[in-house]
Amino acid sequence: MIFRSFKIAFLIATAVVLTHCADNKSSNNASATPPAGNNGSGNPSEVPSDNETPSDRSDCLTNLACQMQDKINAYRKSQGKSELSYDAFCANSSFKHAKDMFDNSYFYHINFANEGPYERYMKLASKSPQAIDENLARFSGNVEEIFQAWLASTSHRDTILDDNFTHHGVGVYVPTEPVDPNDASKGTRTLPEKAHWVHCFVKL
Protein backbone atom coordinates (compact mmCIF):
# COMPACT_ATOMS: atom_id res chain seq x y z
CA MET A 1 0.00 0.00 0.00
CA ILE A 2 1.37 3.40 -0.97
CA PHE A 3 0.70 6.18 1.51
CA ARG A 4 -0.69 9.37 0.01
CA SER A 5 -2.46 12.43 1.32
CA PHE A 6 -3.11 15.51 -0.75
CA LYS A 7 -2.98 19.16 0.17
CA ILE A 8 -3.60 22.24 -1.95
CA ALA A 9 -2.44 25.77 -1.27
CA PHE A 10 -4.22 28.48 -3.25
CA LEU A 11 -2.55 31.87 -3.48
CA ILE A 12 -4.95 34.39 -4.95
CA ALA A 13 -3.78 37.98 -5.23
CA THR A 14 -2.79 39.02 -1.71
CA ALA A 15 -5.24 36.65 -0.02
CA VAL A 16 -4.09 33.15 0.87
CA VAL A 17 -6.73 30.42 0.82
CA LEU A 18 -5.70 26.92 1.90
CA THR A 19 -7.66 23.78 1.16
CA HIS A 20 -7.06 20.22 2.31
CA CYS A 21 -8.08 17.58 -0.19
CA ALA A 22 -8.06 13.79 0.16
CA ASP A 23 -8.57 11.83 -3.04
CA ASN A 24 -9.75 8.25 -2.72
CA LYS A 25 -9.65 7.51 -6.42
CA SER A 26 -5.84 7.77 -6.54
CA SER A 27 -5.48 5.35 -3.65
CA ASN A 28 -7.27 2.64 -5.61
CA ASN A 29 -4.14 2.10 -7.67
CA ALA A 30 -1.76 2.03 -4.73
CA SER A 31 -1.20 -1.72 -4.87
CA ALA A 32 -0.26 -1.78 -8.55
CA THR A 33 3.05 -3.58 -9.07
CA PRO A 34 5.66 -1.22 -10.58
CA PRO A 35 8.38 -2.47 -12.94
CA ALA A 36 11.72 -3.37 -11.44
CA GLY A 37 14.68 -1.13 -12.04
CA ASN A 38 16.82 1.65 -10.60
CA ASN A 39 15.61 3.63 -7.63
CA GLY A 40 13.98 7.03 -7.60
CA SER A 41 17.14 8.98 -6.89
CA GLY A 42 18.41 8.54 -10.43
CA ASN A 43 17.95 10.80 -13.43
CA PRO A 44 14.81 10.46 -15.55
CA SER A 45 15.27 10.08 -19.27
CA GLU A 46 13.50 13.35 -20.00
CA VAL A 47 14.35 16.62 -18.28
CA PRO A 48 11.66 19.22 -19.04
CA SER A 49 12.46 22.68 -20.31
CA ASP A 50 11.36 25.56 -18.12
CA ASN A 51 10.48 29.19 -18.66
CA GLU A 52 11.99 29.97 -15.27
CA THR A 53 15.77 30.38 -15.03
CA PRO A 54 17.41 26.91 -15.18
CA SER A 55 19.75 26.06 -12.34
CA ASP A 56 23.41 25.21 -12.83
CA ARG A 57 23.13 22.87 -9.84
CA SER A 58 22.57 19.14 -10.24
CA ASP A 59 20.21 18.92 -7.26
CA CYS A 60 17.37 21.11 -8.50
CA LEU A 61 15.75 22.12 -11.78
CA THR A 62 15.52 25.91 -11.62
CA ASN A 63 16.56 28.84 -9.46
CA LEU A 64 13.15 29.05 -7.79
CA ALA A 65 13.12 25.31 -7.14
CA CYS A 66 16.63 25.51 -5.64
CA GLN A 67 15.58 28.32 -3.32
CA MET A 68 12.49 26.45 -2.15
CA GLN A 69 14.29 23.15 -1.58
CA ASP A 70 17.02 24.93 0.38
CA LYS A 71 14.43 26.81 2.43
CA ILE A 72 12.50 23.62 3.20
CA ASN A 73 15.63 21.81 4.34
CA ALA A 74 16.76 24.76 6.45
CA TYR A 75 13.34 24.81 8.13
CA ARG A 76 13.39 21.06 8.73
CA LYS A 77 16.86 21.37 10.29
CA SER A 78 15.68 24.22 12.53
CA GLN A 79 12.91 21.94 13.78
CA GLY A 80 15.30 19.09 14.59
CA LYS A 81 14.44 17.09 11.49
CA SER A 82 16.81 15.51 8.98
CA GLU A 83 17.30 17.22 5.62
CA LEU A 84 15.68 15.65 2.57
CA SER A 85 17.83 14.40 -0.29
CA TYR A 86 17.11 15.47 -3.84
CA ASP A 87 15.09 13.14 -6.05
CA ALA A 88 15.15 13.93 -9.77
CA PHE A 89 11.99 11.93 -10.44
CA CYS A 90 10.15 14.02 -7.84
CA ALA A 91 11.39 17.26 -9.38
CA ASN A 92 10.61 16.32 -12.97
CA SER A 93 7.19 14.82 -12.29
CA SER A 94 6.42 17.94 -10.24
CA PHE A 95 7.43 20.26 -13.06
CA LYS A 96 5.37 18.33 -15.59
CA HIS A 97 2.32 18.48 -13.35
CA ALA A 98 2.77 22.20 -12.67
CA LYS A 99 2.92 22.91 -16.40
CA ASP A 100 0.01 20.59 -17.14
CA MET A 101 -2.16 22.34 -14.58
CA PHE A 102 -1.43 25.70 -16.17
CA ASP A 103 -1.80 24.49 -19.76
CA ASN A 104 -5.12 22.77 -19.06
CA SER A 105 -6.58 25.27 -16.57
CA TYR A 106 -7.05 23.09 -13.51
CA PHE A 107 -5.56 22.92 -10.04
CA TYR A 108 -5.68 19.51 -8.45
CA HIS A 109 -3.55 16.50 -7.55
CA ILE A 110 -5.29 14.30 -10.13
CA ASN A 111 -4.77 15.18 -13.80
CA PHE A 112 -7.17 14.61 -16.69
CA ALA A 113 -5.56 11.22 -17.33
CA ASN A 114 -6.68 10.21 -13.82
CA GLU A 115 -3.06 10.14 -12.61
CA GLY A 116 -2.22 11.12 -9.06
CA PRO A 117 1.25 11.78 -7.59
CA TYR A 118 2.15 8.09 -7.50
CA GLU A 119 1.13 7.39 -11.10
CA ARG A 120 2.88 10.52 -12.37
CA TYR A 121 6.03 9.60 -10.45
CA MET A 122 6.05 6.06 -11.82
CA LYS A 123 5.87 7.33 -15.41
CA LEU A 124 9.48 8.45 -14.86
CA ALA A 125 10.80 6.12 -12.17
CA SER A 126 11.08 2.35 -12.29
CA LYS A 127 11.02 1.58 -8.58
CA SER A 128 8.02 2.35 -6.43
CA PRO A 129 8.44 4.73 -3.49
CA GLN A 130 7.28 3.46 -0.13
CA ALA A 131 5.33 6.67 0.44
CA ILE A 132 4.52 9.78 -1.60
CA ASP A 133 2.83 13.10 -0.97
CA GLU A 134 2.83 16.58 -2.47
CA ASN A 135 2.02 20.21 -1.74
CA LEU A 136 0.59 22.48 -4.43
CA ALA A 137 0.46 26.26 -4.75
CA ARG A 138 -0.14 28.83 -7.47
CA PHE A 139 -0.51 32.52 -8.33
CA SER A 140 2.84 33.70 -6.98
CA GLY A 141 6.45 33.53 -8.14
CA ASN A 142 7.69 34.63 -4.72
CA VAL A 143 9.46 31.80 -2.86
CA GLU A 144 8.95 33.32 0.59
CA GLU A 145 5.24 33.89 -0.01
CA ILE A 146 4.68 30.30 -1.09
CA PHE A 147 6.81 28.97 1.77
CA GLN A 148 4.94 30.99 4.39
CA ALA A 149 1.57 29.95 2.96
CA TRP A 150 2.54 26.29 3.30
CA LEU A 151 3.79 26.81 6.86
CA ALA A 152 0.57 28.61 7.79
CA SER A 153 -1.40 25.48 6.92
CA THR A 154 -1.13 22.69 9.49
CA SER A 155 -1.55 19.94 6.91
CA HIS A 156 1.06 21.38 4.55
CA ARG A 157 3.52 22.02 7.38
CA ASP A 158 3.00 18.49 8.68
CA THR A 159 3.99 17.15 5.26
CA ILE A 160 7.10 19.34 5.17
CA LEU A 161 8.18 18.07 8.60
CA ASP A 162 7.10 14.45 8.17
CA ASP A 163 9.83 12.06 9.38
CA ASN A 164 8.51 9.43 7.00
CA PHE A 165 9.98 11.10 3.90
CA THR A 166 13.60 10.82 2.79
CA HIS A 167 13.68 12.64 -0.58
CA HIS A 168 11.97 15.54 -2.30
CA GLY A 169 11.92 17.70 -5.43
CA VAL A 170 10.25 20.95 -6.45
CA GLY A 171 8.85 21.80 -9.86
CA VAL A 172 7.85 25.38 -10.72
CA TYR A 173 6.22 26.46 -13.96
CA VAL A 174 6.29 30.18 -14.66
CA PRO A 175 4.45 30.94 -17.92
CA THR A 176 5.40 33.64 -20.39
CA GLU A 177 3.59 35.84 -22.87
CA PRO A 178 4.76 37.99 -25.79
CA VAL A 179 5.81 41.50 -24.88
CA ASP A 180 4.04 42.60 -28.05
CA PRO A 181 1.69 40.06 -29.69
CA ASN A 182 2.22 41.85 -32.99
CA ASP A 183 6.01 41.90 -32.85
CA ALA A 184 7.79 38.66 -31.97
CA SER A 185 11.17 40.40 -32.08
CA LYS A 186 10.37 42.04 -28.75
CA GLY A 187 10.52 38.67 -27.04
CA THR A 188 8.53 37.45 -24.07
CA ARG A 189 8.04 38.32 -20.42
CA THR A 190 7.45 35.98 -17.51
CA LEU A 191 4.21 35.97 -15.55
CA PRO A 192 5.15 35.15 -11.94
CA GLU A 193 1.60 35.93 -10.82
CA LYS A 194 0.52 32.80 -12.75
CA ALA A 195 3.27 30.50 -11.44
CA HIS A 196 2.33 26.95 -10.44
CA TRP A 197 4.27 25.02 -7.79
CA VAL A 198 4.43 21.32 -6.97
CA HIS A 199 6.58 19.98 -4.13
CA CYS A 200 6.88 16.20 -4.15
CA PHE A 201 7.93 14.15 -1.09
CA VAL A 202 8.82 10.47 -1.18
CA LYS A 203 10.18 7.73 1.04
CA LEU A 204 12.60 5.53 -0.89
PDB file of C-alpha atoms in Angstrom:
ATOM      1  CA  MET A   1       0.000   0.000   0.000  1.00  0.00           C
ATOM      2  CA  ILE A   2       1.368   3.399  -0.975  1.00  0.00           C
ATOM      3  CA  PHE A   3       0.695   6.175   1.512  1.00  0.00           C
ATOM      4  CA  ARG A   4      -0.694   9.367   0.006  1.00  0.00           C
ATOM      5  CA  SER A   5      -2.456  12.430   1.323  1.00  0.00           C
ATOM      6  CA  PHE A   6      -3.110  15.512  -0.747  1.00  0.00           C
ATOM      7  CA  LYS A   7      -2.984  19.156   0.175  1.00  0.00           C
ATOM      8  CA  ILE A   8      -3.599  22.236  -1.947  1.00  0.00           C
ATOM      9  CA  ALA A   9      -2.440  25.772  -1.272  1.00  0.00           C
ATOM     10  CA  PHE A  10      -4.218  28.475  -3.247  1.00  0.00           C
ATOM     11  CA  LEU A  11      -2.546  31.870  -3.477  1.00  0.00           C
ATOM     12  CA  ILE A  12      -4.949  34.387  -4.947  1.00  0.00           C
ATOM     13  CA  ALA A  13      -3.778  37.982  -5.230  1.00  0.00           C
ATOM     14  CA  THR A  14      -2.792  39.019  -1.707  1.00  0.00           C
ATOM     15  CA  ALA A  15      -5.238  36.649  -0.016  1.00  0.00           C
ATOM     16  CA  VAL A  16      -4.088  33.150   0.872  1.00  0.00           C
ATOM     17  CA  VAL A  17      -6.726  30.418   0.822  1.00  0.00           C
ATOM     18  CA  LEU A  18      -5.699  26.915   1.898  1.00  0.00           C
ATOM     19  CA  THR A  19      -7.664  23.777   1.163  1.00  0.00           C
ATOM     20  CA  HIS A  20      -7.059  20.219   2.308  1.00  0.00           C
ATOM     21  CA  CYS A  21      -8.079  17.577  -0.192  1.00  0.00           C
ATOM     22  CA  ALA A  22      -8.062  13.787   0.161  1.00  0.00           C
ATOM     23  CA  ASP A  23      -8.573  11.828  -3.041  1.00  0.00           C
ATOM     24  CA  ASN A  24      -9.751   8.246  -2.723  1.00  0.00           C
ATOM     25  CA  LYS A  25      -9.648   7.515  -6.421  1.00  0.00           C
ATOM     26  CA  SER A  26      -5.844   7.773  -6.536  1.00  0.00           C
ATOM     27  CA  SER A  27      -5.476   5.351  -3.651  1.00  0.00           C
ATOM     28  CA  ASN A  28      -7.271   2.643  -5.609  1.00  0.00           C
ATOM     29  CA  ASN A  29      -4.138   2.103  -7.667  1.00  0.00           C
ATOM     30  CA  ALA A  30      -1.759   2.029  -4.732  1.00  0.00           C
ATOM     31  CA  SER A  31      -1.203  -1.719  -4.874  1.00  0.00           C
ATOM     32  CA  ALA A  32      -0.263  -1.781  -8.549  1.00  0.00           C
ATOM     33  CA  THR A  33       3.047  -3.575  -9.074  1.00  0.00           C
ATOM     34  CA  PRO A  34       5.659  -1.221 -10.583  1.00  0.00           C
ATOM     35  CA  PRO A  35       8.377  -2.467 -12.942  1.00  0.00           C
ATOM     36  CA  ALA A  36      11.720  -3.368 -11.436  1.00  0.00           C
ATOM     37  CA  GLY A  37      14.677  -1.126 -12.041  1.00  0.00           C
ATOM     38  CA  ASN A  38      16.820   1.651 -10.600  1.00  0.00           C
ATOM     39  CA  ASN A  39      15.614   3.630  -7.627  1.00  0.00           C
ATOM     40  CA  GLY A  40      13.979   7.029  -7.601  1.00  0.00           C
ATOM     41  CA  SER A  41      17.136   8.981  -6.891  1.00  0.00           C
ATOM     42  CA  GLY A  42      18.406   8.535 -10.432  1.00  0.00           C
ATOM     43  CA  ASN A  43      17.951  10.800 -13.433  1.00  0.00           C
ATOM     44  CA  PRO A  44      14.809  10.457 -15.547  1.00  0.00           C
ATOM     45  CA  SER A  45      15.265  10.076 -19.270  1.00  0.00           C
ATOM     46  CA  GLU A  46      13.504  13.350 -20.000  1.00  0.00           C
ATOM     47  CA  VAL A  47      14.351  16.623 -18.283  1.00  0.00           C
ATOM     48  CA  PRO A  48      11.659  19.219 -19.039  1.00  0.00           C
ATOM     49  CA  SER A  49      12.462  22.681 -20.309  1.00  0.00           C
ATOM     50  CA  ASP A  50      11.361  25.557 -18.117  1.00  0.00           C
ATOM     51  CA  ASN A  51      10.478  29.189 -18.660  1.00  0.00           C
ATOM     52  CA  GLU A  52      11.987  29.971 -15.268  1.00  0.00           C
ATOM     53  CA  THR A  53      15.769  30.375 -15.029  1.00  0.00           C
ATOM     54  CA  PRO A  54      17.407  26.914 -15.179  1.00  0.00           C
ATOM     55  CA  SER A  55      19.749  26.059 -12.337  1.00  0.00           C
ATOM     56  CA  ASP A  56      23.413  25.208 -12.830  1.00  0.00           C
ATOM     57  CA  ARG A  57      23.128  22.868  -9.835  1.00  0.00           C
ATOM     58  CA  SER A  58      22.571  19.142 -10.240  1.00  0.00           C
ATOM     59  CA  ASP A  59      20.214  18.915  -7.258  1.00  0.00           C
ATOM     60  CA  CYS A  60      17.373  21.112  -8.496  1.00  0.00           C
ATOM     61  CA  LEU A  61      15.754  22.122 -11.784  1.00  0.00           C
ATOM     62  CA  THR A  62      15.518  25.909 -11.619  1.00  0.00           C
ATOM     63  CA  ASN A  63      16.556  28.839  -9.455  1.00  0.00           C
ATOM     64  CA  LEU A  64      13.147  29.053  -7.790  1.00  0.00           C
ATOM     65  CA  ALA A  65      13.125  25.309  -7.143  1.00  0.00           C
ATOM     66  CA  CYS A  66      16.628  25.514  -5.639  1.00  0.00           C
ATOM     67  CA  GLN A  67      15.576  28.321  -3.315  1.00  0.00           C
ATOM     68  CA  MET A  68      12.485  26.452  -2.146  1.00  0.00           C
ATOM     69  CA  GLN A  69      14.293  23.154  -1.583  1.00  0.00           C
ATOM     70  CA  ASP A  70      17.020  24.931   0.379  1.00  0.00           C
ATOM     71  CA  LYS A  71      14.435  26.810   2.426  1.00  0.00           C
ATOM     72  CA  ILE A  72      12.503  23.619   3.197  1.00  0.00           C
ATOM     73  CA  ASN A  73      15.627  21.810   4.342  1.00  0.00           C
ATOM     74  CA  ALA A  74      16.756  24.757   6.451  1.00  0.00           C
ATOM     75  CA  TYR A  75      13.340  24.811   8.125  1.00  0.00           C
ATOM     76  CA  ARG A  76      13.385  21.057   8.734  1.00  0.00           C
ATOM     77  CA  LYS A  77      16.857  21.366  10.286  1.00  0.00           C
ATOM     78  CA  SER A  78      15.683  24.219  12.528  1.00  0.00           C
ATOM     79  CA  GLN A  79      12.908  21.936  13.780  1.00  0.00           C
ATOM     80  CA  GLY A  80      15.295  19.094  14.590  1.00  0.00           C
ATOM     81  CA  LYS A  81      14.437  17.092  11.486  1.00  0.00           C
ATOM     82  CA  SER A  82      16.813  15.513   8.975  1.00  0.00           C
ATOM     83  CA  GLU A  83      17.302  17.217   5.622  1.00  0.00           C
ATOM     84  CA  LEU A  84      15.684  15.651   2.570  1.00  0.00           C
ATOM     85  CA  SER A  85      17.828  14.396  -0.288  1.00  0.00           C
ATOM     86  CA  TYR A  86      17.106  15.471  -3.843  1.00  0.00           C
ATOM     87  CA  ASP A  87      15.091  13.143  -6.055  1.00  0.00           C
ATOM     88  CA  ALA A  88      15.146  13.925  -9.773  1.00  0.00           C
ATOM     89  CA  PHE A  89      11.993  11.928 -10.437  1.00  0.00           C
ATOM     90  CA  CYS A  90      10.148  14.024  -7.838  1.00  0.00           C
ATOM     91  CA  ALA A  91      11.385  17.262  -9.384  1.00  0.00           C
ATOM     92  CA  ASN A  92      10.610  16.319 -12.971  1.00  0.00           C
ATOM     93  CA  SER A  93       7.195  14.822 -12.286  1.00  0.00           C
ATOM     94  CA  SER A  94       6.419  17.945 -10.240  1.00  0.00           C
ATOM     95  CA  PHE A  95       7.434  20.264 -13.059  1.00  0.00           C
ATOM     96  CA  LYS A  96       5.375  18.325 -15.588  1.00  0.00           C
ATOM     97  CA  HIS A  97       2.322  18.475 -13.347  1.00  0.00           C
ATOM     98  CA  ALA A  98       2.770  22.200 -12.667  1.00  0.00           C
ATOM     99  CA  LYS A  99       2.922  22.911 -16.399  1.00  0.00           C
ATOM    100  CA  ASP A 100       0.014  20.593 -17.142  1.00  0.00           C
ATOM    101  CA  MET A 101      -2.164  22.345 -14.580  1.00  0.00           C
ATOM    102  CA  PHE A 102      -1.433  25.705 -16.167  1.00  0.00           C
ATOM    103  CA  ASP A 103      -1.798  24.488 -19.761  1.00  0.00           C
ATOM    104  CA  ASN A 104      -5.121  22.770 -19.055  1.00  0.00           C
ATOM    105  CA  SER A 105      -6.585  25.270 -16.572  1.00  0.00           C
ATOM    106  CA  TYR A 106      -7.050  23.088 -13.514  1.00  0.00           C
ATOM    107  CA  PHE A 107      -5.560  22.921 -10.042  1.00  0.00           C
ATOM    108  CA  TYR A 108      -5.678  19.513  -8.448  1.00  0.00           C
ATOM    109  CA  HIS A 109      -3.546  16.503  -7.548  1.00  0.00           C
ATOM    110  CA  ILE A 110      -5.288  14.295 -10.131  1.00  0.00           C
ATOM    111  CA  ASN A 111      -4.766  15.183 -13.801  1.00  0.00           C
ATOM    112  CA  PHE A 112      -7.175  14.610 -16.692  1.00  0.00           C
ATOM    113  CA  ALA A 113      -5.560  11.224 -17.334  1.00  0.00           C
ATOM    114  CA  ASN A 114      -6.682  10.215 -13.818  1.00  0.00           C
ATOM    115  CA  GLU A 115      -3.058  10.139 -12.614  1.00  0.00           C
ATOM    116  CA  GLY A 116      -2.217  11.121  -9.057  1.00  0.00           C
ATOM    117  CA  PRO A 117       1.247  11.779  -7.590  1.00  0.00           C
ATOM    118  CA  TYR A 118       2.151   8.085  -7.502  1.00  0.00           C
ATOM    119  CA  GLU A 119       1.134   7.386 -11.095  1.00  0.00           C
ATOM    120  CA  ARG A 120       2.881  10.517 -12.369  1.00  0.00           C
ATOM    121  CA  TYR A 121       6.035   9.599 -10.446  1.00  0.00           C
ATOM    122  CA  MET A 122       6.050   6.059 -11.817  1.00  0.00           C
ATOM    123  CA  LYS A 123       5.874   7.328 -15.410  1.00  0.00           C
ATOM    124  CA  LEU A 124       9.480   8.448 -14.861  1.00  0.00           C
ATOM    125  CA  ALA A 125      10.803   6.122 -12.170  1.00  0.00           C
ATOM    126  CA  SER A 126      11.084   2.350 -12.295  1.00  0.00           C
ATOM    127  CA  LYS A 127      11.019   1.581  -8.579  1.00  0.00           C
ATOM    128  CA  SER A 128       8.020   2.352  -6.432  1.00  0.00           C
ATOM    129  CA  PRO A 129       8.439   4.729  -3.491  1.00  0.00           C
ATOM    130  CA  GLN A 130       7.276   3.459  -0.126  1.00  0.00           C
ATOM    131  CA  ALA A 131       5.331   6.670   0.436  1.00  0.00           C
ATOM    132  CA  ILE A 132       4.521   9.777  -1.603  1.00  0.00           C
ATOM    133  CA  ASP A 133       2.825  13.105  -0.968  1.00  0.00           C
ATOM    134  CA  GLU A 134       2.835  16.581  -2.475  1.00  0.00           C
ATOM    135  CA  ASN A 135       2.015  20.213  -1.742  1.00  0.00           C
ATOM    136  CA  LEU A 136       0.594  22.484  -4.432  1.00  0.00           C
ATOM    137  CA  ALA A 137       0.465  26.261  -4.754  1.00  0.00           C
ATOM    138  CA  ARG A 138      -0.139  28.834  -7.468  1.00  0.00           C
ATOM    139  CA  PHE A 139      -0.512  32.516  -8.333  1.00  0.00           C
ATOM    140  CA  SER A 140       2.837  33.698  -6.979  1.00  0.00           C
ATOM    141  CA  GLY A 141       6.448  33.525  -8.136  1.00  0.00           C
ATOM    142  CA  ASN A 142       7.695  34.626  -4.720  1.00  0.00           C
ATOM    143  CA  VAL A 143       9.458  31.800  -2.864  1.00  0.00           C
ATOM    144  CA  GLU A 144       8.954  33.317   0.587  1.00  0.00           C
ATOM    145  CA  GLU A 145       5.238  33.890  -0.007  1.00  0.00           C
ATOM    146  CA  ILE A 146       4.679  30.299  -1.093  1.00  0.00           C
ATOM    147  CA  PHE A 147       6.809  28.970   1.773  1.00  0.00           C
ATOM    148  CA  GLN A 148       4.941  30.993   4.390  1.00  0.00           C
ATOM    149  CA  ALA A 149       1.573  29.945   2.956  1.00  0.00           C
ATOM    150  CA  TRP A 150       2.543  26.288   3.300  1.00  0.00           C
ATOM    151  CA  LEU A 151       3.791  26.808   6.856  1.00  0.00           C
ATOM    152  CA  ALA A 152       0.572  28.614   7.787  1.00  0.00           C
ATOM    153  CA  SER A 153      -1.401  25.481   6.921  1.00  0.00           C
ATOM    154  CA  THR A 154      -1.128  22.694   9.487  1.00  0.00           C
ATOM    155  CA  SER A 155      -1.552  19.936   6.908  1.00  0.00           C
ATOM    156  CA  HIS A 156       1.063  21.384   4.547  1.00  0.00           C
ATOM    157  CA  ARG A 157       3.517  22.024   7.380  1.00  0.00           C
ATOM    158  CA  ASP A 158       3.003  18.487   8.676  1.00  0.00           C
ATOM    159  CA  THR A 159       3.991  17.145   5.264  1.00  0.00           C
ATOM    160  CA  ILE A 160       7.095  19.340   5.172  1.00  0.00           C
ATOM    161  CA  LEU A 161       8.179  18.066   8.603  1.00  0.00           C
ATOM    162  CA  ASP A 162       7.099  14.449   8.167  1.00  0.00           C
ATOM    163  CA  ASP A 163       9.829  12.064   9.381  1.00  0.00           C
ATOM    164  CA  ASN A 164       8.515   9.429   7.001  1.00  0.00           C
ATOM    165  CA  PHE A 165       9.979  11.099   3.901  1.00  0.00           C
ATOM    166  CA  THR A 166      13.596  10.821   2.786  1.00  0.00           C
ATOM    167  CA  HIS A 167      13.677  12.644  -0.577  1.00  0.00           C
ATOM    168  CA  HIS A 168      11.967  15.541  -2.305  1.00  0.00           C
ATOM    169  CA  GLY A 169      11.924  17.697  -5.426  1.00  0.00           C
ATOM    170  CA  VAL A 170      10.251  20.947  -6.455  1.00  0.00           C
ATOM    171  CA  GLY A 171       8.845  21.804  -9.865  1.00  0.00           C
ATOM    172  CA  VAL A 172       7.850  25.380 -10.720  1.00  0.00           C
ATOM    173  CA  TYR A 173       6.220  26.460 -13.959  1.00  0.00           C
ATOM    174  CA  VAL A 174       6.294  30.183 -14.659  1.00  0.00           C
ATOM    175  CA  PRO A 175       4.449  30.939 -17.924  1.00  0.00           C
ATOM    176  CA  THR A 176       5.401  33.643 -20.385  1.00  0.00           C
ATOM    177  CA  GLU A 177       3.595  35.840 -22.870  1.00  0.00           C
ATOM    178  CA  PRO A 178       4.762  37.986 -25.794  1.00  0.00           C
ATOM    179  CA  VAL A 179       5.808  41.502 -24.877  1.00  0.00           C
ATOM    180  CA  ASP A 180       4.040  42.601 -28.052  1.00  0.00           C
ATOM    181  CA  PRO A 181       1.691  40.063 -29.690  1.00  0.00           C
ATOM    182  CA  ASN A 182       2.217  41.845 -32.994  1.00  0.00           C
ATOM    183  CA  ASP A 183       6.014  41.899 -32.853  1.00  0.00           C
ATOM    184  CA  ALA A 184       7.792  38.659 -31.966  1.00  0.00           C
ATOM    185  CA  SER A 185      11.172  40.402 -32.082  1.00  0.00           C
ATOM    186  CA  LYS A 186      10.367  42.040 -28.752  1.00  0.00           C
ATOM    187  CA  GLY A 187      10.521  38.668 -27.040  1.00  0.00           C
ATOM    188  CA  THR A 188       8.532  37.448 -24.067  1.00  0.00           C
ATOM    189  CA  ARG A 189       8.038  38.320 -20.417  1.00  0.00           C
ATOM    190  CA  THR A 190       7.453  35.976 -17.507  1.00  0.00           C
ATOM    191  CA  LEU A 191       4.208  35.968 -15.546  1.00  0.00           C
ATOM    192  CA  PRO A 192       5.145  35.149 -11.938  1.00  0.00           C
ATOM    193  CA  GLU A 193       1.598  35.925 -10.816  1.00  0.00           C
ATOM    194  CA  LYS A 194       0.519  32.798 -12.748  1.00  0.00           C
ATOM    195  CA  ALA A 195       3.268  30.501 -11.441  1.00  0.00           C
ATOM    196  CA  HIS A 196       2.325  26.954 -10.444  1.00  0.00           C
ATOM    197  CA  TRP A 197       4.267  25.022  -7.790  1.00  0.00           C
ATOM    198  CA  VAL A 198       4.426  21.319  -6.975  1.00  0.00           C
ATOM    199  CA  HIS A 199       6.577  19.985  -4.131  1.00  0.00           C
ATOM    200  CA  CYS A 200       6.878  16.203  -4.151  1.00  0.00           C
ATOM    201  CA  PHE A 201       7.931  14.146  -1.094  1.00  0.00           C
ATOM    202  CA  VAL A 202       8.821  10.473  -1.178  1.00  0.00           C
ATOM    203  CA  LYS A 203      10.180   7.735   1.041  1.00  0.00           C
ATOM    204  CA  LEU A 204      12.597   5.531  -0.893  1.00  0.00           C
TER     205      LEU A 204
END
